[in-house]
mmCIF file of C-alpha atoms and ligand atoms in Angstrom:
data_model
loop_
_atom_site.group_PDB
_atom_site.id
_atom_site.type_symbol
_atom_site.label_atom_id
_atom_site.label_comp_id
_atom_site.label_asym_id
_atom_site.label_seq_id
_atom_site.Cartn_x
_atom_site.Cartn_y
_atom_site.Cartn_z
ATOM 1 C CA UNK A 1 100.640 36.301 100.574
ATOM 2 C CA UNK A 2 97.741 37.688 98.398
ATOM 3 C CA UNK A 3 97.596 40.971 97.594
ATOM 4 C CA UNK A 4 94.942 43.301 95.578
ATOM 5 C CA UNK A 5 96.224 44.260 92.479
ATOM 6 C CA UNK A 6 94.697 47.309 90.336
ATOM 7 C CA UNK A 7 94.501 46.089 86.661
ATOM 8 C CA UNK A 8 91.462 48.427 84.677
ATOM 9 C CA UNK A 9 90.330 51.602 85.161
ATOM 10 C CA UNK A 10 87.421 53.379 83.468
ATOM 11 C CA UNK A 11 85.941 56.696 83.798
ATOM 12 C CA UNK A 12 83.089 58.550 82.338
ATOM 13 C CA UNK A 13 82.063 61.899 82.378
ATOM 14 C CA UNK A 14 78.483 63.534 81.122
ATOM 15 C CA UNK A 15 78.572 65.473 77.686
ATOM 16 C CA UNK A 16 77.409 68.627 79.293
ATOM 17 C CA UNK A 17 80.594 71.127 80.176
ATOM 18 C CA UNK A 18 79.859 73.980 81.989
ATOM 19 C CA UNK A 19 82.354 76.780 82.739
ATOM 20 C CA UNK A 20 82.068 79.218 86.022
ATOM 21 C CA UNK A 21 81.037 81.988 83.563
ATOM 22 C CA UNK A 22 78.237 79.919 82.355
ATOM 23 C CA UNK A 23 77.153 78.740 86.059
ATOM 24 C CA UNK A 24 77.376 82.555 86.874
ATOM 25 C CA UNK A 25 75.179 83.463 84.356
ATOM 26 C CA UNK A 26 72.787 80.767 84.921
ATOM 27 C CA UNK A 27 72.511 81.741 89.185
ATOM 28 C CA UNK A 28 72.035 85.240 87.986
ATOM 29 C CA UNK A 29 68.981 84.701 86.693
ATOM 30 C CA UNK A 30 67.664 83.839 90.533
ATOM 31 C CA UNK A 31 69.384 86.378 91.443
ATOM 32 C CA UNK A 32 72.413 84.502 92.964
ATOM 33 C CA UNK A 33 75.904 86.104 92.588
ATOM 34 C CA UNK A 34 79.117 84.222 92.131
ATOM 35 C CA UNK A 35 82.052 85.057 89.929
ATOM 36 C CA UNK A 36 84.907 82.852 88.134
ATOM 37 C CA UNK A 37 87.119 85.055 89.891
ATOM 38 C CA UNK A 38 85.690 83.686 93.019
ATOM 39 C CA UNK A 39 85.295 79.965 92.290
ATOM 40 C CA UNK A 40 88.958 79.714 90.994
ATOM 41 C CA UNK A 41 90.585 81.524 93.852
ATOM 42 C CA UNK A 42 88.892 79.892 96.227
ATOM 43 C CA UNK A 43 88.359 76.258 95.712
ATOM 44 C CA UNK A 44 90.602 75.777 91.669
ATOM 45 C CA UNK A 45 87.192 75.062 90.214
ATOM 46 C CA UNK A 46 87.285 76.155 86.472
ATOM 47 C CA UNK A 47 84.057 74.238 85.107
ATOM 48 C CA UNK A 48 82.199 70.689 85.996
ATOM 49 C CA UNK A 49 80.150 68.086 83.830
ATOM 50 C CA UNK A 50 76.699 67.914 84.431
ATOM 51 C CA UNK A 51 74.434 64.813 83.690
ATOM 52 C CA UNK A 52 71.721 65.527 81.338
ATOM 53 C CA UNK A 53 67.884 64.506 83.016
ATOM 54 C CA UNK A 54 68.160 60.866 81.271
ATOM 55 C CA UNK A 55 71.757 59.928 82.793
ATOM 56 C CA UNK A 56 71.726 58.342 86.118
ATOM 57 C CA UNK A 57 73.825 57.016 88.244
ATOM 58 C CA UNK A 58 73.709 53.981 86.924
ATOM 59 C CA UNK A 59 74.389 54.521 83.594
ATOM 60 C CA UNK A 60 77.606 56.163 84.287
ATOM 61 C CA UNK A 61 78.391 53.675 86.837
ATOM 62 C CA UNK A 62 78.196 51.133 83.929
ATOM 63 C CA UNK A 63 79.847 53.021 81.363
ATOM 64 C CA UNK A 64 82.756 53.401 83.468
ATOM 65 C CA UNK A 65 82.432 49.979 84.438
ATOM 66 C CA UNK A 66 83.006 48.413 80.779
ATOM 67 C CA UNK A 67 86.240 50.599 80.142
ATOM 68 C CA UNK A 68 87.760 49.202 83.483
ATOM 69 C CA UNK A 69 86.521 45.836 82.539
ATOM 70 C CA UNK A 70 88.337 46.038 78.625
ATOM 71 C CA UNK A 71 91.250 47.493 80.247
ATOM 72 C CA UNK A 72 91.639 44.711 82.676
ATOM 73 C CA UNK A 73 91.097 41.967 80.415
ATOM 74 C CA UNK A 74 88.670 40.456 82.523
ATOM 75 C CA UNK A 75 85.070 39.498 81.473
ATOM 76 C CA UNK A 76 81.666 40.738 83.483
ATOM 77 C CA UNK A 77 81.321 36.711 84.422
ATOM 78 C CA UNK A 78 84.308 36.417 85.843
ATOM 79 C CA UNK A 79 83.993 38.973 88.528
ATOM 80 C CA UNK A 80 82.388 37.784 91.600
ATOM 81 C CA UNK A 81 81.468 40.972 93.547
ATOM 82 C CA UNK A 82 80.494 44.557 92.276
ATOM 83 C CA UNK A 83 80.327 47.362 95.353
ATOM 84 C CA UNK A 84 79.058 50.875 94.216
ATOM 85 C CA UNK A 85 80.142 53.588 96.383
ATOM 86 C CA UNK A 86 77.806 56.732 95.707
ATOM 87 C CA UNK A 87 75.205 59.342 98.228
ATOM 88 C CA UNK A 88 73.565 59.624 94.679
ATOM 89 C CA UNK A 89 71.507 55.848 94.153
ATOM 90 C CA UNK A 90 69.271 55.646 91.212
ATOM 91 C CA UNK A 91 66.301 54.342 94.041
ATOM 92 C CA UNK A 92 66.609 53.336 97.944
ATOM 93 C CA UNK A 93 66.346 50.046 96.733
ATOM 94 C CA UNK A 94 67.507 47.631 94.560
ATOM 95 C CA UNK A 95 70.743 48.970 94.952
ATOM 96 C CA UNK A 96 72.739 50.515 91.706
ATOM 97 C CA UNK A 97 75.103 48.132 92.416
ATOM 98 C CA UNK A 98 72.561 45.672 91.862
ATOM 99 C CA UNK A 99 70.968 47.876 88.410
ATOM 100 C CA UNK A 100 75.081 47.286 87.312
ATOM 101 C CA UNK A 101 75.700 43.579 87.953
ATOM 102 C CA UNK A 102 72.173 43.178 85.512
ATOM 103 C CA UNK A 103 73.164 45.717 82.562
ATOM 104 C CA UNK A 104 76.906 44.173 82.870
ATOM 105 C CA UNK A 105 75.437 40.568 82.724
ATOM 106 C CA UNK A 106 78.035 39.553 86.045
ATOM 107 C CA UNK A 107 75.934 37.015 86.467
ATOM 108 C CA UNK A 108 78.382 35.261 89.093
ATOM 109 C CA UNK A 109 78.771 38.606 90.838
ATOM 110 C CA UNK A 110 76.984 39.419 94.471
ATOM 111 C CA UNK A 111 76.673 43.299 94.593
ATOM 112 C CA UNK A 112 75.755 45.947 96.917
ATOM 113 C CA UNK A 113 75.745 49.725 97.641
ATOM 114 C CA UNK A 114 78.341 51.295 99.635
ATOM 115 C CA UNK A 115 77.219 55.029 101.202
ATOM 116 C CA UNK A 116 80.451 56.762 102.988
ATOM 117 C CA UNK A 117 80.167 60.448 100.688
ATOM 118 C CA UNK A 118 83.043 61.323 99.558
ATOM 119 C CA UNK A 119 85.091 58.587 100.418
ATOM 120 C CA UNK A 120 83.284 56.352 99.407
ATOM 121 C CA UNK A 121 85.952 54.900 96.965
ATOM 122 C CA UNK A 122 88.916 54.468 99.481
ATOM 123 C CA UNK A 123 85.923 52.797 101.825
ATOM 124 C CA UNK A 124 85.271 50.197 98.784
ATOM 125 C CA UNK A 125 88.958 49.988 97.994
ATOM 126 C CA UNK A 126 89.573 48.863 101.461
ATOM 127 C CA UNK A 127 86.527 46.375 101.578
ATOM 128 C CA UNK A 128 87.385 44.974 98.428
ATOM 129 C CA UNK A 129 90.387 44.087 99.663
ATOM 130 C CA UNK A 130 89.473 42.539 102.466
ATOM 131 C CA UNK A 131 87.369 40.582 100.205
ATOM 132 C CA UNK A 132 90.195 39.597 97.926
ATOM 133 C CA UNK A 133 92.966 38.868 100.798
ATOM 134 C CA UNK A 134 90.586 36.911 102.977
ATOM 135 C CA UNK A 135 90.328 34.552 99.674
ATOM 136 C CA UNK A 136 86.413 35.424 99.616
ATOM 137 C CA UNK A 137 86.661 36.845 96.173
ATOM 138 C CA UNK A 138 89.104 36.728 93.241
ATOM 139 C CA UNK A 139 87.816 39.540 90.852
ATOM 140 C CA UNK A 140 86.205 42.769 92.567
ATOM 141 C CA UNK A 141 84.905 45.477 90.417
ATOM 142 C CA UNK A 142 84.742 48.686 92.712
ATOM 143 C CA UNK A 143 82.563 51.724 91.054
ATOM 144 C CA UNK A 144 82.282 55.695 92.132
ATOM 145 C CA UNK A 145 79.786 57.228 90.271
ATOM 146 C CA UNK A 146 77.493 60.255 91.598
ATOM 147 C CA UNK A 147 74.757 62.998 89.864
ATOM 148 C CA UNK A 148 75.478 64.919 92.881
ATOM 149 C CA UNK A 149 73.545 67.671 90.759
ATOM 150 C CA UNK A 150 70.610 65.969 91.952
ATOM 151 C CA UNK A 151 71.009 66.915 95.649
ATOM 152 C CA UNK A 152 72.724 70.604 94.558
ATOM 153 C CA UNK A 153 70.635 73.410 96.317
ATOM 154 C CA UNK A 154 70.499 75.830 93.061
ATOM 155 C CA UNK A 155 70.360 78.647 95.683
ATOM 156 C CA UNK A 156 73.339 78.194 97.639
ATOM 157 C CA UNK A 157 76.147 79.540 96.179
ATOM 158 C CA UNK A 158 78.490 78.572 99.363
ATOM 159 C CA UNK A 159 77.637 74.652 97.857
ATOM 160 C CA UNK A 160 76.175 74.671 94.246
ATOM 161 C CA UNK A 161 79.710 75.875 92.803
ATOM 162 C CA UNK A 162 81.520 72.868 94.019
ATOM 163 C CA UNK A 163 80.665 69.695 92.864
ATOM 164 C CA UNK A 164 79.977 68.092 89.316
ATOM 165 C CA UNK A 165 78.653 64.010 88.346
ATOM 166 C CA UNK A 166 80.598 61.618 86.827
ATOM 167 C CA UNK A 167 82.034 57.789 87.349
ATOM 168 C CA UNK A 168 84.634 56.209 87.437
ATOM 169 C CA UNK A 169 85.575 52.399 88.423
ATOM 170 C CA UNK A 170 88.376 49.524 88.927
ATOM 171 C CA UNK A 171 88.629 46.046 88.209
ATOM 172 C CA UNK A 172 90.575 44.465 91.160
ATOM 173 C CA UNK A 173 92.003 40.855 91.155
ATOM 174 C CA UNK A 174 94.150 38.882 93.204
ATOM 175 C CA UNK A 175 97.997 38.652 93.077
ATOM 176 C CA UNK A 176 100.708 36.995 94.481
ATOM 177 C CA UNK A 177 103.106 39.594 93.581
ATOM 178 C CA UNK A 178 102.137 42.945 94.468
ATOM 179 C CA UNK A 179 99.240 45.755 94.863
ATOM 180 C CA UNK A 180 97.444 47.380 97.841
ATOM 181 C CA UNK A 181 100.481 47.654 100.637
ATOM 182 C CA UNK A 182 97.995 49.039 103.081
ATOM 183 C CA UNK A 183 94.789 50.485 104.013
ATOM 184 C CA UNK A 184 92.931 52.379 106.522
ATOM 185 C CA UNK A 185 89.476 53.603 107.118
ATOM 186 C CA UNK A 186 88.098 55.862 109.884
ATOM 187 C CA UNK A 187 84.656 58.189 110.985
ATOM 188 C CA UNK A 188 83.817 60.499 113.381
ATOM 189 C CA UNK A 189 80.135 60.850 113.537
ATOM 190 C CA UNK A 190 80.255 63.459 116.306
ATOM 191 C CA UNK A 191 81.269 65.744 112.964
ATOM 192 C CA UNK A 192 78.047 64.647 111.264
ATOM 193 C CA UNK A 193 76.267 67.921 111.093
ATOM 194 C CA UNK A 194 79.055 69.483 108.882
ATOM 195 C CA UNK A 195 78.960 67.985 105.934
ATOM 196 C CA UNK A 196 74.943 66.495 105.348
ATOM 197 C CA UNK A 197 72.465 65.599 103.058
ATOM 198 C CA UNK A 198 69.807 65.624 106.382
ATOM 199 C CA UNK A 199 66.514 64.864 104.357
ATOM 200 C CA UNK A 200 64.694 61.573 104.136
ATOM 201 C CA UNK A 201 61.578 59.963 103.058
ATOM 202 C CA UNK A 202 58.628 59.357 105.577
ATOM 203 C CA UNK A 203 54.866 58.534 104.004
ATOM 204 C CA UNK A 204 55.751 59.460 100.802
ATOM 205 C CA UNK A 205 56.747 62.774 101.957
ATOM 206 C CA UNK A 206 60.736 64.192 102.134
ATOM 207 C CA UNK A 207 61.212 65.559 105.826
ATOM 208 C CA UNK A 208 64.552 67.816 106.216
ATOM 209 C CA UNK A 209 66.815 69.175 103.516
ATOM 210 C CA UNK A 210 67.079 67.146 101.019
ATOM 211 C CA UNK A 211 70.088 69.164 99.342
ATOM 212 C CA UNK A 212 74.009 69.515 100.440
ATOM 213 C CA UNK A 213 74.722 71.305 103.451
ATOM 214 C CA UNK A 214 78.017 72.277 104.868
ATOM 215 C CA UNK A 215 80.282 74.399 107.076
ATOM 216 C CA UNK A 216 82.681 74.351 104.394
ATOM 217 C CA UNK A 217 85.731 75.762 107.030
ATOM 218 C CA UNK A 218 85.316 72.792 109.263
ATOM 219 C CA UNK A 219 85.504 70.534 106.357
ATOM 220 C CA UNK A 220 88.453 72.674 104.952
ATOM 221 C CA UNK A 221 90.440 72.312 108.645
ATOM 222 C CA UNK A 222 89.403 68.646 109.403
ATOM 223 C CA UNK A 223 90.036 67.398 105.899
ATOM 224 C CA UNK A 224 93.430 68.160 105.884
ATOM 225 C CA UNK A 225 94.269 67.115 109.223
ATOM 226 C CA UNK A 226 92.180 63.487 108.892
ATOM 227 C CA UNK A 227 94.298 63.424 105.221
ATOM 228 C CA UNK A 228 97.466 63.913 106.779
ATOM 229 C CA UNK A 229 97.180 61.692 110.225
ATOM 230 C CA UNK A 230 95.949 58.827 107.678
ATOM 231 C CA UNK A 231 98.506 59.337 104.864
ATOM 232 C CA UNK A 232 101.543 59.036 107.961
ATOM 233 C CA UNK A 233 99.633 56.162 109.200
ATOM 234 C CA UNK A 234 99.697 53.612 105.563
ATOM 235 C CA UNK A 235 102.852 54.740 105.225
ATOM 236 C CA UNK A 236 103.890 53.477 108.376
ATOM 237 C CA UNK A 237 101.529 50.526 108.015
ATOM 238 C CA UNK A 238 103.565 49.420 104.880
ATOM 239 C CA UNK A 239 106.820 50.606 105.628
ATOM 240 C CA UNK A 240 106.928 53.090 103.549
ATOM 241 C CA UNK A 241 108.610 56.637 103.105
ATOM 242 C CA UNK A 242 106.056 59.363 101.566
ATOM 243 C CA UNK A 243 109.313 60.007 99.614
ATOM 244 C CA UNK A 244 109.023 57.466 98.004
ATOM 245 C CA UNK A 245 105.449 57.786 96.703
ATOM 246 C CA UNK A 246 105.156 58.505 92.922
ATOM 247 C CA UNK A 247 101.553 59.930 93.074
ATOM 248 C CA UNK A 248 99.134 61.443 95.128
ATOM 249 C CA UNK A 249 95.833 61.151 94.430
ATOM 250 C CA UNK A 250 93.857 62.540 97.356
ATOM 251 C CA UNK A 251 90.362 63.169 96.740
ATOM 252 C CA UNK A 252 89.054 66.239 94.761
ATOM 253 C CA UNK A 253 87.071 69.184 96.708
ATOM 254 C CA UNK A 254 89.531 71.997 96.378
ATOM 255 C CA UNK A 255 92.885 72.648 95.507
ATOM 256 C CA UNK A 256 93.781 74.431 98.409
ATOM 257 C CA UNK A 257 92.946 71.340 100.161
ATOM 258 C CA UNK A 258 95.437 69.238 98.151
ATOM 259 C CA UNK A 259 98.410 71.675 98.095
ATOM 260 C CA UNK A 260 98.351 72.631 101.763
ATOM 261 C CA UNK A 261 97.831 68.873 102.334
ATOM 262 C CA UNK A 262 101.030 68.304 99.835
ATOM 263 C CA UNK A 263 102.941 70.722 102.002
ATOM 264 C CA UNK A 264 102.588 69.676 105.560
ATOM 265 C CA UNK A 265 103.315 66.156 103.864
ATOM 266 C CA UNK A 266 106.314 67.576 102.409
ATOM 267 C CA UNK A 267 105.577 66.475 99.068
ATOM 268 C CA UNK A 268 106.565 68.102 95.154
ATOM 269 C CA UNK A 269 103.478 70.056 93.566
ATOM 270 C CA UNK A 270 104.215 67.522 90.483
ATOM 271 C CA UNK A 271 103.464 64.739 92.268
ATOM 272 C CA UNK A 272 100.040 65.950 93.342
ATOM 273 C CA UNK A 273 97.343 64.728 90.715
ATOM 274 C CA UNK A 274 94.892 67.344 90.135
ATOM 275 C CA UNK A 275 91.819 67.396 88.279
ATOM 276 C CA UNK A 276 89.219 69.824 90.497
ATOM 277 C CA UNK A 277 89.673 72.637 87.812
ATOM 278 C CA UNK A 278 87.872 70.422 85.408
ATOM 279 C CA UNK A 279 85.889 67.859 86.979
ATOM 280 C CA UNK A 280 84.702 69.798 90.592
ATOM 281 C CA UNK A 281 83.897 67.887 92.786
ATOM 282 C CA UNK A 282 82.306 64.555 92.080
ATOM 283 C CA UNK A 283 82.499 62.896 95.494
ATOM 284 C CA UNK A 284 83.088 58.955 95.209
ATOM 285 C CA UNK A 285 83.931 59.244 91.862
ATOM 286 C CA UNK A 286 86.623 61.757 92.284
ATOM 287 C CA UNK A 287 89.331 59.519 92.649
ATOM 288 C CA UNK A 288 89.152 57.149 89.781
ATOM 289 C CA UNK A 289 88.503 59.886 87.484
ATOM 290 C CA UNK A 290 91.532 61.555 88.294
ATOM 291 C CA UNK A 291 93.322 58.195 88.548
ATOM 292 C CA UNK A 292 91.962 57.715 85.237
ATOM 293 C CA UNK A 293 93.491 61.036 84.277
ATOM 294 C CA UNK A 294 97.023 60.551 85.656
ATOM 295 C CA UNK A 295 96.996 56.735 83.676
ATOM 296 C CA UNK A 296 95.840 57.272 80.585
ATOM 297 C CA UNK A 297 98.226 60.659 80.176
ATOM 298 C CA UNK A 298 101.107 58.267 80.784
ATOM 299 C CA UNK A 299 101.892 59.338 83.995
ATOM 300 C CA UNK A 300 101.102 56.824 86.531
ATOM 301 C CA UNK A 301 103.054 53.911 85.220
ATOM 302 C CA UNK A 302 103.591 49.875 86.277
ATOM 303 C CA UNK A 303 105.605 49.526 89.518
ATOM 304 C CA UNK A 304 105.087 53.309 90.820
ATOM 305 C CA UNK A 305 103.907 53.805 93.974
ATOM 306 C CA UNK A 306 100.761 55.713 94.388
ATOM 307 C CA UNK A 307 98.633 57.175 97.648
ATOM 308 C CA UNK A 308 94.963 57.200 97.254
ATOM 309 C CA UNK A 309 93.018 59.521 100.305
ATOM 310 C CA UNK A 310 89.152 60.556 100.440
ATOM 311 C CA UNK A 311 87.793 62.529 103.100
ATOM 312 C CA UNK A 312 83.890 63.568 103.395
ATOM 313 C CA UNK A 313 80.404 63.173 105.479
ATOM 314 C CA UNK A 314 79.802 61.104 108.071
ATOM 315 C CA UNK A 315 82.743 62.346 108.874
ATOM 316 C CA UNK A 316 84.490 59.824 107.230
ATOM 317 C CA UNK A 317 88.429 59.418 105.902
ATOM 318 C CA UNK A 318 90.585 57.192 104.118
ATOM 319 C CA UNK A 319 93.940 55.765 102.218
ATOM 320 C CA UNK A 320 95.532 52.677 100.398
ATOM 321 C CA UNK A 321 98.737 52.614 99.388
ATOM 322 C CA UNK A 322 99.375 50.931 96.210
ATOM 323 C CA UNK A 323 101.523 49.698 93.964
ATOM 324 C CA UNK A 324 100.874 49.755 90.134
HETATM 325 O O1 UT7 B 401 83.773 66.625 99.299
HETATM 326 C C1 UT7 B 401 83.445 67.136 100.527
HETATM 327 C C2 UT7 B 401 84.536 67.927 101.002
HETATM 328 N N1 UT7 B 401 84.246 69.340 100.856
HETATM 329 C C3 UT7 B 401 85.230 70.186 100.946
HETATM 330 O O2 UT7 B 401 86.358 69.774 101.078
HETATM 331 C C4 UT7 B 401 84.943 71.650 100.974
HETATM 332 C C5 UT7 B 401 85.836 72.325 101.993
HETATM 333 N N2 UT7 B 401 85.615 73.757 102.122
HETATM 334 C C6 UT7 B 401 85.957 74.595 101.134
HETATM 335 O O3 UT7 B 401 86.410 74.165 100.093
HETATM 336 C C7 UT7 B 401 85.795 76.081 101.379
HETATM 337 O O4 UT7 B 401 85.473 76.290 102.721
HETATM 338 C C8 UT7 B 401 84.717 76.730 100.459
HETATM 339 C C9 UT7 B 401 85.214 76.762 99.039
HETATM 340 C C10 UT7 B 401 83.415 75.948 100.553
HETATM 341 C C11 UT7 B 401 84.450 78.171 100.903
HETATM 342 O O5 UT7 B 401 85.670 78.906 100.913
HETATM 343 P P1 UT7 B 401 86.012 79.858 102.138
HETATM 344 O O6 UT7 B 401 87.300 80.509 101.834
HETATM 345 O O7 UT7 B 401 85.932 79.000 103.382
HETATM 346 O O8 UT7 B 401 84.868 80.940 102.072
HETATM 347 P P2 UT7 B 401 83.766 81.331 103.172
HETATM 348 O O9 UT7 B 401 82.768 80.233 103.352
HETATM 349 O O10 UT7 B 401 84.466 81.830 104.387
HETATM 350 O O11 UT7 B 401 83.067 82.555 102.470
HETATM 351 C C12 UT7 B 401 83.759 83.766 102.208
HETATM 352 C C13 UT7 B 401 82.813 84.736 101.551
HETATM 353 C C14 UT7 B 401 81.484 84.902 102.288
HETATM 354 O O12 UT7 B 401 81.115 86.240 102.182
HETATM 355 P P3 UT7 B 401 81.350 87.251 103.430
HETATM 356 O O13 UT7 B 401 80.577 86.666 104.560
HETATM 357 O O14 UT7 B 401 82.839 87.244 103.670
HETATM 358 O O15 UT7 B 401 80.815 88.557 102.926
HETATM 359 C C15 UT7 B 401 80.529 84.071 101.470
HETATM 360 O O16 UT7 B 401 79.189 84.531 101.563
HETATM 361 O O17 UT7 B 401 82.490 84.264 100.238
HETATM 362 C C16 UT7 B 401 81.062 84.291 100.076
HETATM 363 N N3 UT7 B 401 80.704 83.224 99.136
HETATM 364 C C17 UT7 B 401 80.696 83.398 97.799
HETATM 365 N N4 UT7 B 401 80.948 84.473 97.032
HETATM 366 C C18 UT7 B 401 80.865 84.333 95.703
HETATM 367 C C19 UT7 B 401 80.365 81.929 99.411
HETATM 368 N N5 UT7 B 401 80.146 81.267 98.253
HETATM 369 C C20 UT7 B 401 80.343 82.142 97.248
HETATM 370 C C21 UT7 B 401 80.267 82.063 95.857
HETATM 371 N N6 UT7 B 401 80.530 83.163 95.121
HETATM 372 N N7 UT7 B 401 79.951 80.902 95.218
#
């Protein structure tokens, strides 16, 4: 039996911090209100990095890339397949994955772009491991990384609170012993319109929005329900009780998300990894960062048993269950 084992992680966030207060401020001055008060109470948002003009998507990809890769042990030519997950690609085409596999020099490594929004990461997680149980790869480096400031509409407050850029990344290998228990991946694209980035190019011209829209209470209502039907259903996949799961690391939009999520799963606040207050949300690369987090803290240990969910556009859902 192979099985997909987790060994590196790497993260990276921009230099640039900026609070609520200093968001507020800055909307004020186009004559957009927001508050702290507001953004904390209702989404657990306290501040988010923001990429400077000369960091793309790439370059955090890779930065978060080489910290996974020294923490795994395993060198750039060994790995044999690089998938990107972002919405945020430094072109249409080549693909980042493609800009990564070049500034990593994985010369033996095919790569390509995977586009499911925000869960994008459980969506490569899952691939990946199809890759790596089907024998068609040994060493899979999996990267989130988004400058979802990019597509931020400055004058939407109901959006332009929420989200921050960052990357983060794993280095995946194969093992006979233990690693991803199970996985599942699902859409609904009759949900499309709630969650969007609807703009596109045509003649060298953008038609439709090219910025973040959303009917943030649908997403609320179906999030939670698409996190809970899929946590139940890798947990029964794998024979598992959610009892038994060390961590949960569902992806990061809003807190109230993750603890009403933690309660209908009947599940400890302290075993719900949280890092919206300082990161936002930073789609596809929500999830490594705050696996990141939970690792290098000390909390996530060897041999514990940890849930991994996204949920975003498309509409499009996620989990692997994994051991450590
Ligand atoms: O990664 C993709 C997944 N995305 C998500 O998971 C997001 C899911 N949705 C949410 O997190 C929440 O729906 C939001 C945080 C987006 C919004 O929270 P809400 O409790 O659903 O608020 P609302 O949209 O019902 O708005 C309540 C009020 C409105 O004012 P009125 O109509 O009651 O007078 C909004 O205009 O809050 C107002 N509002 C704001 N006020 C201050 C909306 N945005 C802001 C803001 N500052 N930034």
């Amino acid at each position: 039996m192979i099985y997909t084992r987790i060994v590196g992680s790497g993260s990276f966030l921009p230099r640039t911090v900026v609070s609520n207060n200093d968001l507020a401020n800055d909307l004020l001055y186009r004559g957009i209100h927001t508050s702290d008060d507001w953004i904390v109470q209702r989404t657990g948002i306290k501040q988010r990095y923001l990429a400077e003009s000369d960091i793309d998507t790439s370059y955090m990809a890779v930065e978060s890339a080489k910290m996974a890769l020294i923490d795994s042990g395993i060198d750039a030519s060994d790995i044999d397949l690089i998938i990107v997950a972002t919405s945020t690609p430094d072109c249409i085409f080549p693909s980042t994955a493609c800009i990564v596999q070049s500034k990593l020099n994985a010369k033996h490594a095919a790569a390509f772009d995977l586009q499911a929004a925000c869960s994008g990461f459980v969506y490569a997680l899952s691939t990946a491991d199809s890759f790596i149980c089907s024998g068609k790869a040994k060493n899979v480096l999996i990267i989130g990384s988004e400058k979802f400031s990019r597509i931020l509409d400055w004058n939407d407050r109901s959006t332009c609170v929420l989200f921050g850029d960052g990357a983060g990344a794993f280095v995946l290998t194969a093992s006979s012993d233990y690693g991803i228990l199970s996985s599942c991946i699902s859409s609904d694209g009759s949900m499309s319109d709630i969650l969007s980035v609807s703009g596109h190019f045509e003649n060298g011209n953008i038609n439709g929005y090219p910025f973040i829209k959303m009917d943030g209470q649908s997403v609320f209502k179906n999030a939670v329900r698409v996190l809970e039907e899929s946590a139940r259903e890798v947990c029964d996949k794998a024979c598992v009780d959610i009892k038994d799961i060390n961590w949960f690391i569902p992806h990061q939009a809003n807190i109230r998300i993750i603890k009403m999520l933690g309660r209908r799963l009947g599940v400890e606040d302290d075993k719900l990894v949280i890092t919206v207050d300082k990161h936002a949300n930073t789609s596809s690369a929500s999830i490594p960062l705050a696996f990141n987090v939970a690792k290098l803290d000390g909390r996530i240990k060897n041999g514990d048993l940890v849930l991994i969910q996204g949920v975003g556009g498309g509409f499009t859902w996620g989990s692997s269950l994994v051991r450590i």
